[in-house]
Short mmCIF file of C-alpha atoms in Angstrom, two decimals:
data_model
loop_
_atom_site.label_atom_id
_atom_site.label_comp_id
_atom_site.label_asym_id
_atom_site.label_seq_id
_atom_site.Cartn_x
_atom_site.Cartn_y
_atom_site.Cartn_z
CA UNK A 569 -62.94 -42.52 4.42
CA UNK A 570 -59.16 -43.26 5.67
CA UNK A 571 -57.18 -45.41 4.07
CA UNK A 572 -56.26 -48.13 6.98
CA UNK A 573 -52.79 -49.20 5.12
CA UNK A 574 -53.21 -52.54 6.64
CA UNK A 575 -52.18 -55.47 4.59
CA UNK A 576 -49.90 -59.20 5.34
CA UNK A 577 -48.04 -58.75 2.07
CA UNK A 578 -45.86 -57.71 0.77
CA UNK A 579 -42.61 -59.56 3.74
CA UNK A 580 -39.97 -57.55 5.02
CA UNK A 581 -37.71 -57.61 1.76
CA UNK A 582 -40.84 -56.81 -0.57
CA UNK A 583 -41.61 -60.48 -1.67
CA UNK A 584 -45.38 -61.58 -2.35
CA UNK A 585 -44.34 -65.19 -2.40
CA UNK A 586 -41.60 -65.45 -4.59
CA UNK A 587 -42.37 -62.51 -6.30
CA UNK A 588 -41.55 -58.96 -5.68
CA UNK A 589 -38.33 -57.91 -4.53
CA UNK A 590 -35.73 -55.18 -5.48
CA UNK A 591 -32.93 -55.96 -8.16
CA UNK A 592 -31.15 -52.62 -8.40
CA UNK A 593 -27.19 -51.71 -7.89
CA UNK A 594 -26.19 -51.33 -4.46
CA UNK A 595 -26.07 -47.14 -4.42
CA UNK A 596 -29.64 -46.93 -5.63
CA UNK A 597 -30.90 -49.65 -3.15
CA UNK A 598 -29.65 -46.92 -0.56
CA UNK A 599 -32.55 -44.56 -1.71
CA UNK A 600 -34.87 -47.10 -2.17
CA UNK A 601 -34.26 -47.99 1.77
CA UNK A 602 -34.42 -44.34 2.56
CA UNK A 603 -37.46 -44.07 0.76
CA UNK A 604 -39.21 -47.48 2.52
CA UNK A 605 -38.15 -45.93 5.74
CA UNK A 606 -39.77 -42.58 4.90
CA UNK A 607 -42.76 -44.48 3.72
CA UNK A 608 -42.66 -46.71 6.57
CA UNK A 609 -43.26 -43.61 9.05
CA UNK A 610 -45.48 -41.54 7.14
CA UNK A 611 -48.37 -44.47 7.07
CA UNK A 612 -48.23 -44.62 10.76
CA UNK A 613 -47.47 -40.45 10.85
CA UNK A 614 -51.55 -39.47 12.03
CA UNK A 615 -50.54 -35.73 10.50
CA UNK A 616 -49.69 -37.23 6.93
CA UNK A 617 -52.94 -39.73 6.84
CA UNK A 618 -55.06 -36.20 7.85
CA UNK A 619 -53.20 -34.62 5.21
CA UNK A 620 -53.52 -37.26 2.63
CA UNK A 621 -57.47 -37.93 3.90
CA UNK A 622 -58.08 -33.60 3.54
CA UNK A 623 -56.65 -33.90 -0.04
CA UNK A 624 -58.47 -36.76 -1.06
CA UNK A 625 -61.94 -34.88 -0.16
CA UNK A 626 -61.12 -31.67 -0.78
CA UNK A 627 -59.05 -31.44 -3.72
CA UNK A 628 -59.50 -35.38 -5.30
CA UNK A 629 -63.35 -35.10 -4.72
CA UNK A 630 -63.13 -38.60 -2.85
CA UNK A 631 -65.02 -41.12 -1.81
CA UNK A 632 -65.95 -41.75 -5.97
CA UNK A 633 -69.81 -42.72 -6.16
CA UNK A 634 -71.15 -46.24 -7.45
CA UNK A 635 -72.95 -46.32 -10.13
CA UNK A 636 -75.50 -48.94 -11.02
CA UNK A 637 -75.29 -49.18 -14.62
CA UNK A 638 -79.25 -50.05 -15.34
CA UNK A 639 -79.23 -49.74 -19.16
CA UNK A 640 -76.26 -52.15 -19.87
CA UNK A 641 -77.69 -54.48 -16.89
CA UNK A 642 -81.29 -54.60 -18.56
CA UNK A 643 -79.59 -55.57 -21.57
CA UNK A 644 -77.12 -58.04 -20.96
CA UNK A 645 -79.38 -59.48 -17.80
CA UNK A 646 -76.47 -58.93 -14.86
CA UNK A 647 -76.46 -56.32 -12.02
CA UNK A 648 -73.18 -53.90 -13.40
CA UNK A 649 -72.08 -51.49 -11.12
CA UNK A 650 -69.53 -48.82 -12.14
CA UNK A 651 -66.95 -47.99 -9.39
CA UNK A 652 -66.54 -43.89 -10.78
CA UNK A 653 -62.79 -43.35 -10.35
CA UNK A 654 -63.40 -41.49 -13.85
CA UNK A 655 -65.02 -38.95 -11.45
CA UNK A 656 -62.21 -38.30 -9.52
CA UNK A 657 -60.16 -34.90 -10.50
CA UNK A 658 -57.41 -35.82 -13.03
CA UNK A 659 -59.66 -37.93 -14.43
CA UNK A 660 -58.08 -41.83 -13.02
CA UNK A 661 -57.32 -43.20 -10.05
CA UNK A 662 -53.65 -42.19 -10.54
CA UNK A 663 -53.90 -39.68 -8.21
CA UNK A 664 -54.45 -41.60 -5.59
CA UNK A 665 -51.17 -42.61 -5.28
CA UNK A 666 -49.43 -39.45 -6.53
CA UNK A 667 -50.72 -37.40 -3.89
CA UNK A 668 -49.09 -40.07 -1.54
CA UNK A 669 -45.86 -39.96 -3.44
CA UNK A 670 -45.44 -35.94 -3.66
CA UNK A 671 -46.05 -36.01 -0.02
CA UNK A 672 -43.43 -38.14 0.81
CA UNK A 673 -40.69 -36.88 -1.62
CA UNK A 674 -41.76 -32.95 0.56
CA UNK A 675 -40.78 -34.88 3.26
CA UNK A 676 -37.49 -36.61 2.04
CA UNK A 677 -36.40 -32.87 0.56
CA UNK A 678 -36.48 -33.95 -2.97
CA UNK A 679 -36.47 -31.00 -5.68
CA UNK A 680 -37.98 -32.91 -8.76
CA UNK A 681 -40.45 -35.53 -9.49
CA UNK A 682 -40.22 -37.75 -12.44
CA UNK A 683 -42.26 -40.96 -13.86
CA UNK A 684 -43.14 -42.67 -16.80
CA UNK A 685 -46.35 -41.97 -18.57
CA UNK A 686 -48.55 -44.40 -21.39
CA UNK A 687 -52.00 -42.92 -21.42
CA UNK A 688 -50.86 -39.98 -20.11
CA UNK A 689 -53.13 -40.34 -16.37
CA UNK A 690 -50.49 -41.28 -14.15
CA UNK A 691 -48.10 -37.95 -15.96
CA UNK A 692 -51.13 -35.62 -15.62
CA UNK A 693 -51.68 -36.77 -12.16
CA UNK A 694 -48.23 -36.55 -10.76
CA UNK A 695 -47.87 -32.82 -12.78
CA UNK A 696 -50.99 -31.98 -10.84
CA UNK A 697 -49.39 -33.24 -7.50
CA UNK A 698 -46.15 -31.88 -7.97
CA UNK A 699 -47.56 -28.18 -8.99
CA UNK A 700 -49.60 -28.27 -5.70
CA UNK A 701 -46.46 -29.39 -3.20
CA UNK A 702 -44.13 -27.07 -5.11
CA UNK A 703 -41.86 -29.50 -6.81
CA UNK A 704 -40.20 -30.04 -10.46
CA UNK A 705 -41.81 -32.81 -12.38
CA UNK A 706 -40.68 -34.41 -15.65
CA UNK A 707 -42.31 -37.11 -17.31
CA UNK A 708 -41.00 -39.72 -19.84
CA UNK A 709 -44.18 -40.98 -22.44
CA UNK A 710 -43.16 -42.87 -25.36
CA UNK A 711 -43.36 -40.50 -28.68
CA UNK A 712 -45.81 -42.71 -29.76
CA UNK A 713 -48.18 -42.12 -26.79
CA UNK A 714 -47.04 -38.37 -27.34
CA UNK A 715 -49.13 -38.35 -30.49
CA UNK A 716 -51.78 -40.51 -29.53
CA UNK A 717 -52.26 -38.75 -25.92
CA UNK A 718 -52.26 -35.62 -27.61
CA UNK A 719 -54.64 -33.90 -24.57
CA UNK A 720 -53.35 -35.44 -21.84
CA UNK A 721 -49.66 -34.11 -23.11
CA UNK A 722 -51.01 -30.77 -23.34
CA UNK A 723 -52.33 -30.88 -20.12
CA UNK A 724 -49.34 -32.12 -18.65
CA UNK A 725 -47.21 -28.98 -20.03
CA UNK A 726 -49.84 -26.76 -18.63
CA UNK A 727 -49.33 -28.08 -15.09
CA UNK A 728 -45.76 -27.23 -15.70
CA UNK A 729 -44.18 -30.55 -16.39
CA UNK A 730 -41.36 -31.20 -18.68
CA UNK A 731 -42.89 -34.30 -21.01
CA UNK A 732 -39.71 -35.93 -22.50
CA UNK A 733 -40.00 -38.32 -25.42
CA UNK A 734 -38.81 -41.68 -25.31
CA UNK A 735 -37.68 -42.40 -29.06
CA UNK A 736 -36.14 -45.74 -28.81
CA UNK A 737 -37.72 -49.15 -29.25
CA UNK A 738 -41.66 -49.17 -30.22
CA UNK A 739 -41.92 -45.60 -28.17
CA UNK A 740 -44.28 -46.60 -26.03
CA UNK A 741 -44.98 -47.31 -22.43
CA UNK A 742 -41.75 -50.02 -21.49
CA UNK A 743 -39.55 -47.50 -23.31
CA UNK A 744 -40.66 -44.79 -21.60
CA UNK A 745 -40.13 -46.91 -18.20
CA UNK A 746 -36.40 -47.53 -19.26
CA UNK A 747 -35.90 -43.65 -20.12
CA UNK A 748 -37.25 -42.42 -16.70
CA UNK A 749 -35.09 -45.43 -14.84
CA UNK A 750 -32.06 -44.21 -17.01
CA UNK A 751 -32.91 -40.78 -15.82
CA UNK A 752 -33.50 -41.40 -12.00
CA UNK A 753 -29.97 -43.33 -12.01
CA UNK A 754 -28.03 -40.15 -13.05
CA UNK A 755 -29.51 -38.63 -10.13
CA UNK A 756 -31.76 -40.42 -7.33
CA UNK A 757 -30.38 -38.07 -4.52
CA UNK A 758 -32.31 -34.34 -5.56
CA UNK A 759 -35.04 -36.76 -7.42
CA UNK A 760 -37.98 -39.10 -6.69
CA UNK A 761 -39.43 -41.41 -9.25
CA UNK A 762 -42.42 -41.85 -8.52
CA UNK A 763 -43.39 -45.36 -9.89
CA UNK A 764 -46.98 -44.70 -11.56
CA UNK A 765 -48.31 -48.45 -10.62
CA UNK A 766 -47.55 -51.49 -8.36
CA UNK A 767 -44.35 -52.63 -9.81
CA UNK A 768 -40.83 -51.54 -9.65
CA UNK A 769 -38.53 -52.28 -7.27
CA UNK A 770 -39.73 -52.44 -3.16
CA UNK A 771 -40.96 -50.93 -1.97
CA UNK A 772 -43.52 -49.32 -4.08
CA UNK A 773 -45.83 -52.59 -5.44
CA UNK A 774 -46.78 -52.28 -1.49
CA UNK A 775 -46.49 -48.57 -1.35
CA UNK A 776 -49.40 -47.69 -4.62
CA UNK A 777 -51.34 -50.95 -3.54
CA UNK A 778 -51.78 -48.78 -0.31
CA UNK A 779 -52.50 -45.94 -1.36
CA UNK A 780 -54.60 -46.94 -4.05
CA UNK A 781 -56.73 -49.17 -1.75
CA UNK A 782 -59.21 -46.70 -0.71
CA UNK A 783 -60.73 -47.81 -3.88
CA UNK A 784 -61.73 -50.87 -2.71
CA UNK A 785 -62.14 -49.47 1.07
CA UNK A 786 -65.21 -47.13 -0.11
CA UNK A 787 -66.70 -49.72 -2.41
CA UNK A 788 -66.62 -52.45 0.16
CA UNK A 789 -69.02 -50.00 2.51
CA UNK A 790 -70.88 -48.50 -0.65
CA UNK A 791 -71.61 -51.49 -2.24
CA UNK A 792 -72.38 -52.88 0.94
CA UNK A 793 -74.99 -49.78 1.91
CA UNK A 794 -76.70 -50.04 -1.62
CA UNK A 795 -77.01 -53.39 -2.04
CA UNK A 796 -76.71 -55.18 1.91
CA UNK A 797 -74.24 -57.35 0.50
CA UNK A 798 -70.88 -58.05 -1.49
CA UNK A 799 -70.76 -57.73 -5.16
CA UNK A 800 -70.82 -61.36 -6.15
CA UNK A 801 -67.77 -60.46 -8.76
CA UNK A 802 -65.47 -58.04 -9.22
CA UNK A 803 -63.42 -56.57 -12.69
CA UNK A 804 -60.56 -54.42 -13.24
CA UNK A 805 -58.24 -53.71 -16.08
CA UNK A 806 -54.69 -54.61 -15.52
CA UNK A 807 -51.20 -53.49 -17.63
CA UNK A 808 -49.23 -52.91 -14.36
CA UNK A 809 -52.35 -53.47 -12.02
CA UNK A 810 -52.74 -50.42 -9.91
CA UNK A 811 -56.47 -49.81 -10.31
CA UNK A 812 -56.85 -53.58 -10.46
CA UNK A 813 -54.78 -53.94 -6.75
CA UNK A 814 -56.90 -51.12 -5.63
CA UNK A 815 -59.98 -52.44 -6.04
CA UNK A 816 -59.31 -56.32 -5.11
CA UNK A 817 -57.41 -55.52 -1.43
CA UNK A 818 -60.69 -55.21 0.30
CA UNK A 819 -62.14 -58.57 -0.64
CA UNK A 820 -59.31 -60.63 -1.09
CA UNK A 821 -60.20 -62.53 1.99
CA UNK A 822 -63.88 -63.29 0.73
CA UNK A 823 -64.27 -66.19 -0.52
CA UNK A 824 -67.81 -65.62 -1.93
CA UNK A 825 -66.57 -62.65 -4.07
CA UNK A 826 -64.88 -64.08 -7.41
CA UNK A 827 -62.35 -61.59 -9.03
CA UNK A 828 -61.18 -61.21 -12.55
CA UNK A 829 -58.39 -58.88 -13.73
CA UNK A 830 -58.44 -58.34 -17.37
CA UNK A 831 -54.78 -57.89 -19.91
CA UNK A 832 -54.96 -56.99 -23.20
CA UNK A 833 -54.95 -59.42 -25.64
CA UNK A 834 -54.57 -56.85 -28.56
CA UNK A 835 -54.92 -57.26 -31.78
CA UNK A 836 -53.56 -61.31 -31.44
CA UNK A 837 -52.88 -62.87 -28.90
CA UNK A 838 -51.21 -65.66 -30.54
CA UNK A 839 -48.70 -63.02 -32.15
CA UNK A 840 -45.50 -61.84 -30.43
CA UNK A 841 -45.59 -58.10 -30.42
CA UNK A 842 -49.36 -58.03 -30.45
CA UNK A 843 -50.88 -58.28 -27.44
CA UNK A 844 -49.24 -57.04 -23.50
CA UNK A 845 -50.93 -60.45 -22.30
CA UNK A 846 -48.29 -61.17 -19.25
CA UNK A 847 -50.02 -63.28 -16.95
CA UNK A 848 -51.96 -65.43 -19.28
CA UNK A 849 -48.95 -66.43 -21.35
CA UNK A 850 -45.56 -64.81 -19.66
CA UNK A 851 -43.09 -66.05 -17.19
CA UNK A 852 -41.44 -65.59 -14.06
CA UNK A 853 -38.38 -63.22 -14.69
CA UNK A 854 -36.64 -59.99 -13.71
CA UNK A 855 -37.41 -56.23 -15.32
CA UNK A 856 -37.29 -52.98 -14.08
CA UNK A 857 -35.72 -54.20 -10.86
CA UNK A 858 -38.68 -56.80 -9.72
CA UNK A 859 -39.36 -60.14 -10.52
CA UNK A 860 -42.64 -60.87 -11.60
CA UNK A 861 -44.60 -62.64 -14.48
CA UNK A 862 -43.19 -61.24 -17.80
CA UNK A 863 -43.31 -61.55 -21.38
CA UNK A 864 -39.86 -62.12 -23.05
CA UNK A 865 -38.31 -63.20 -26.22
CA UNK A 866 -35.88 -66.14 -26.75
CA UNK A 867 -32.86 -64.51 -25.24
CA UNK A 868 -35.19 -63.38 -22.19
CA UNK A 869 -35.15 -59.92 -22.87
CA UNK A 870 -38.05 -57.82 -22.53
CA UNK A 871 -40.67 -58.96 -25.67
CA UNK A 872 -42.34 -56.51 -27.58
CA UNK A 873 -46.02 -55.87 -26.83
CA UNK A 874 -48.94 -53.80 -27.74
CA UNK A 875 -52.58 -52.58 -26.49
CA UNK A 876 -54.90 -50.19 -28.10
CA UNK A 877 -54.66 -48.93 -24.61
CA UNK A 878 -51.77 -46.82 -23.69
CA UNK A 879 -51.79 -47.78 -20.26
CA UNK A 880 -51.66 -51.43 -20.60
CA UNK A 881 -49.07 -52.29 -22.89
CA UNK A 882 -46.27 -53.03 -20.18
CA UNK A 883 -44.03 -56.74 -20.28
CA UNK A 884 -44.66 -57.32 -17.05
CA UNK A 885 -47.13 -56.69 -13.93
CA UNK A 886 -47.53 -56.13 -10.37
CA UNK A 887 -45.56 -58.82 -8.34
CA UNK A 888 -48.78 -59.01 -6.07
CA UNK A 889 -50.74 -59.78 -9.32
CA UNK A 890 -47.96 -62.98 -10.07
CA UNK A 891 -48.77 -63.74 -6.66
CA UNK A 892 -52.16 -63.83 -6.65
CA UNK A 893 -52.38 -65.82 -10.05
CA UNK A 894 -50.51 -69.00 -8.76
CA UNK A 895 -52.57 -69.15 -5.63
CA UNK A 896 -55.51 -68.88 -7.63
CA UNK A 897 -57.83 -66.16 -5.97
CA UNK A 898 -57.82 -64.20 -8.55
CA UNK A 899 -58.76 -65.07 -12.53
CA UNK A 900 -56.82 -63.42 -15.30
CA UNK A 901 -58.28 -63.26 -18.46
CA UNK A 902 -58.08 -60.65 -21.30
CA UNK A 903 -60.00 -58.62 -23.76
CA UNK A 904 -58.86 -57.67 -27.63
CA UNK A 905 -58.84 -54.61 -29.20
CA UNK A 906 -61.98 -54.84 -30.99
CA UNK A 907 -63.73 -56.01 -27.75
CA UNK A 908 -62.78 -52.85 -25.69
CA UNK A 909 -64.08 -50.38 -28.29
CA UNK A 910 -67.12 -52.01 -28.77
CA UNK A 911 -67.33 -51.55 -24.81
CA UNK A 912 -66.06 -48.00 -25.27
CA UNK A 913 -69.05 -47.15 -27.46
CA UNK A 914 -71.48 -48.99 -25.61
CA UNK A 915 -70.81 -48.01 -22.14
CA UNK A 916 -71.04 -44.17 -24.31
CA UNK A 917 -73.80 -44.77 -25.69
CA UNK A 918 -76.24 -46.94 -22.84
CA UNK A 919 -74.88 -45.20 -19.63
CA UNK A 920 -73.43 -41.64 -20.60
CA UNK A 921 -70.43 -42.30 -19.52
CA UNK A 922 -67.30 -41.98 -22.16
CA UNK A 923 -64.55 -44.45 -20.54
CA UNK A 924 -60.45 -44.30 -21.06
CA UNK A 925 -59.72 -47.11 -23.80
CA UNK A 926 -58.07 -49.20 -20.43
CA UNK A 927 -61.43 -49.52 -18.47
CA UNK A 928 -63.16 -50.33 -21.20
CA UNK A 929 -61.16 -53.91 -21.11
CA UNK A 930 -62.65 -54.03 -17.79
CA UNK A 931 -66.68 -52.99 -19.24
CA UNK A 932 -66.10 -55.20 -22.11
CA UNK A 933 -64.98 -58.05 -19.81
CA UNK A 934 -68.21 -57.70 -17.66
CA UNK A 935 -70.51 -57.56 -20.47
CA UNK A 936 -68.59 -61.14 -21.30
CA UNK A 937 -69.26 -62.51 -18.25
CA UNK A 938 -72.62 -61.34 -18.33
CA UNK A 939 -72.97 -63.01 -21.75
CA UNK A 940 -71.25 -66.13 -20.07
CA UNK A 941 -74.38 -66.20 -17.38
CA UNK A 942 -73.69 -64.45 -14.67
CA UNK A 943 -76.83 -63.45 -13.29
CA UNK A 944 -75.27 -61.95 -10.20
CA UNK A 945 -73.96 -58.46 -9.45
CA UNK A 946 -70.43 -57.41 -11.12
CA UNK A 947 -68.67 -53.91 -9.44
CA UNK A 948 -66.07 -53.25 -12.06
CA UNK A 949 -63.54 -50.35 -11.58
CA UNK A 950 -64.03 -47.67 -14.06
CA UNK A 951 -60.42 -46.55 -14.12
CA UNK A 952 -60.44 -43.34 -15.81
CA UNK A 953 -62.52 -40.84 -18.26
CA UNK A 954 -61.91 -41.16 -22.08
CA UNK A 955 -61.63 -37.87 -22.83
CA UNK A 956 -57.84 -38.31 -23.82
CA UNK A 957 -58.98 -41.24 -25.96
CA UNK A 958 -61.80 -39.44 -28.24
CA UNK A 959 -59.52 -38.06 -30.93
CA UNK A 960 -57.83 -41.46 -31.38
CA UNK A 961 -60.81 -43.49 -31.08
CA UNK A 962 -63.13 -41.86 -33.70
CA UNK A 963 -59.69 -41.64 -36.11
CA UNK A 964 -59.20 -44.88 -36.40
CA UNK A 965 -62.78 -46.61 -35.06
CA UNK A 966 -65.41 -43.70 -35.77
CA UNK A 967 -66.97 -44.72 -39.02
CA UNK A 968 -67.85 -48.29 -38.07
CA UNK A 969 -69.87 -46.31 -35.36
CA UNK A 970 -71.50 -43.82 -37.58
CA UNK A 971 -68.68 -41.20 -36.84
CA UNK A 972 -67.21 -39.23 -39.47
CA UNK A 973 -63.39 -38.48 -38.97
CA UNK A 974 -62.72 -34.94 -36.76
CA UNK A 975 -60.90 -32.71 -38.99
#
């Protein structure tokens, strides 16, 4: 299934509304032009859309299947269907986009990939990428995630990647964003960082939206061949909002179809430092060279946050997301800790199906609504596998699930 790259948003200059942009000094907003332009031609290049389509069957395993979750929908009394992007090889959607983005640095003549990493998808997806176009790749993960991601690091260093630990600040995902930026300003010329959701500066919000749409592109036919319809509701984790953007594009112009992206709310959400919450209780302001909703202390700086999921605990999210708040098409609500293991081990234990700590904020969140009375269908995005999750999840969670501790 081809992507068709077709969207109204983000304008000319990267803004979704008033949010969006690119807030970066004048030599690196050079690159970032050269790499819009590159972008630009390669989405209406029919040779790299073959290319990109070929790798995406061939070598991703794309389309992913639905899955029609009948245990959890017999017991919570709502139609849940699983969108399997935990199927896909790397285990995420991340490398949706990270095929996209190797491809285009080939093409610019860059040497060396880099990117941040939290749960350690997007890094083992853009090693994977980079090892099969030939390039360098060094990722930035917070030495926090280092030790919690333990597999993913390992496979990350297999792949050949250089995984570089960011040791300042809480160590985790924002930190590791601010070492790889840090990095990619000492040298943007021989290097390509390859922004591992839709944020940053433009034009990559637009750039992993598109690429990351043939989520929703395959489960707007699939759902529509199994079913004859439209999923009544749709559900998607969101720290940055990649797998969350991917999913919605396709039905963001039907009305009918009610969508919810899900934050974490943490461990409280009425705690600074405790939850990655952005859209539910941030504010418009500038990070990483975007402006979008973000979470920030009293001096606006960057606020501390935190997510039993690696991959959500960002101050910020897409600008497309801000966007799509205040006009009110999509809903935003969030999930705790406690909430997204329970979904973790129930999704595990009903379906088969072990999920990454991130989409079960998204399982947990349908269950809810379930709970709420929804009788219709819900298609939520199952993100990734929880493979890399397993250690740290029956560590710290497994004996309130019968689970004695892995030595």
């Amino acid at each position: 299934m081809e992507n068709t790259f077709e969207h109204k948003m983000p304008n000319r200059d990267g803004y979704f509304g008033e949010y969006g942009g690119s807030f970066i000094p004048p030599q690196l907003q050079e690159i970032m032009d050269e790499i819009s332009a590159a972008y630009d031609e390669c989405r209406q290049d029919p040779a790299f859309k073959a290319e990109l389509a070929r790798l995406y069957k061939h070598f991703v395993g794309r389309p992913s299947p639905i899955f029609h979750a009948q245990n959890l929908s017999q017991k919570y009394g709502a139609d849940i269907y699983l969108k399997r992007e935990d199927l896909n090889h790397t285990g995420a959607h991340k490398i949706n986009h990270c095929l996209g983005e190797a491809l285009i640095a080939k093409k610019l003549g860059k040497k060396k990939l880099i990117a941040e990493t939290g749960a350690g998808q997007h890094g083992v997806a853009l090693a994977t990428a980079a090892a099969l176009v030939g390039l360098e790749c060094d990722i930035y993960m917070g030495e926090v995630d280092i030790a919690k991601e333990h597999p993913n690091v390992v496979r990350m260093r297999i792949l050949g990647a250089n995984v570089i630990p960011a040791t300042h600040g809480r160590k985790t995902l924002k930190e590791a964003v601010d070492a790889a930026f840090e990095a990619y300003l000492s040298d943007p010329h021989t290097q390509l960082y390859a922004i591992g959701s839709v944020v940053g500066p433009h034009p990559f919000p637009a750039m992993v939206r598109d690429f990351q749409s043939i989520i929703g592109n395959e489960a707007r036919i699939q759902f529509q061949e199994m079913t004859n319809t439209l999923p009544n509701n749709l559900v998607a984790c969101v720290g940055g909002g990649s797998n969350a953007m991917g999913l919605f594009s396709a039905f963001l112009e039907d009305d009918q179809v009610a969508i919810y992206g899900v934050e974490p709310s943490g461990r409280d959400l009425h705690s600074v430092g405790e939850h990655a919450a952005t859209l539910t209780l941030g504010e418009p302001g500038v990070m990483h060279g975007f402006k979008s909703y973000m979470l920030t202390d009293k001096n606006g700086e960057p606020q501390e946050v935190y997510s039993v999921a690696s991959g959500l605990d960002y101050p910020s999210v897409g600008p497309q997301h801000a966007y799509l708040k205040d006009s009110g098409r999509v809903n935003y609500g969030h999930i705790n800790d406690q909430e997204a293991i329970d979904a973790f081990f129930e999704l595990s234990r009903l379906e088969g199906i072990i999920p990454a700590i991130e989409s079960a904020h998204a399982v947990a969140y349908a269950i809810k609504l379930a709970q709420l009375g929804e009788k219709g269908s819900i298609l939520l995005n199952l993100s990734g596998r929880g493979d890399k999750d397993i250690d740290f999840v029956v560590e710290n969670y497994g004996s309130d699930y019968g689970i004695e501790t892995l030595v």
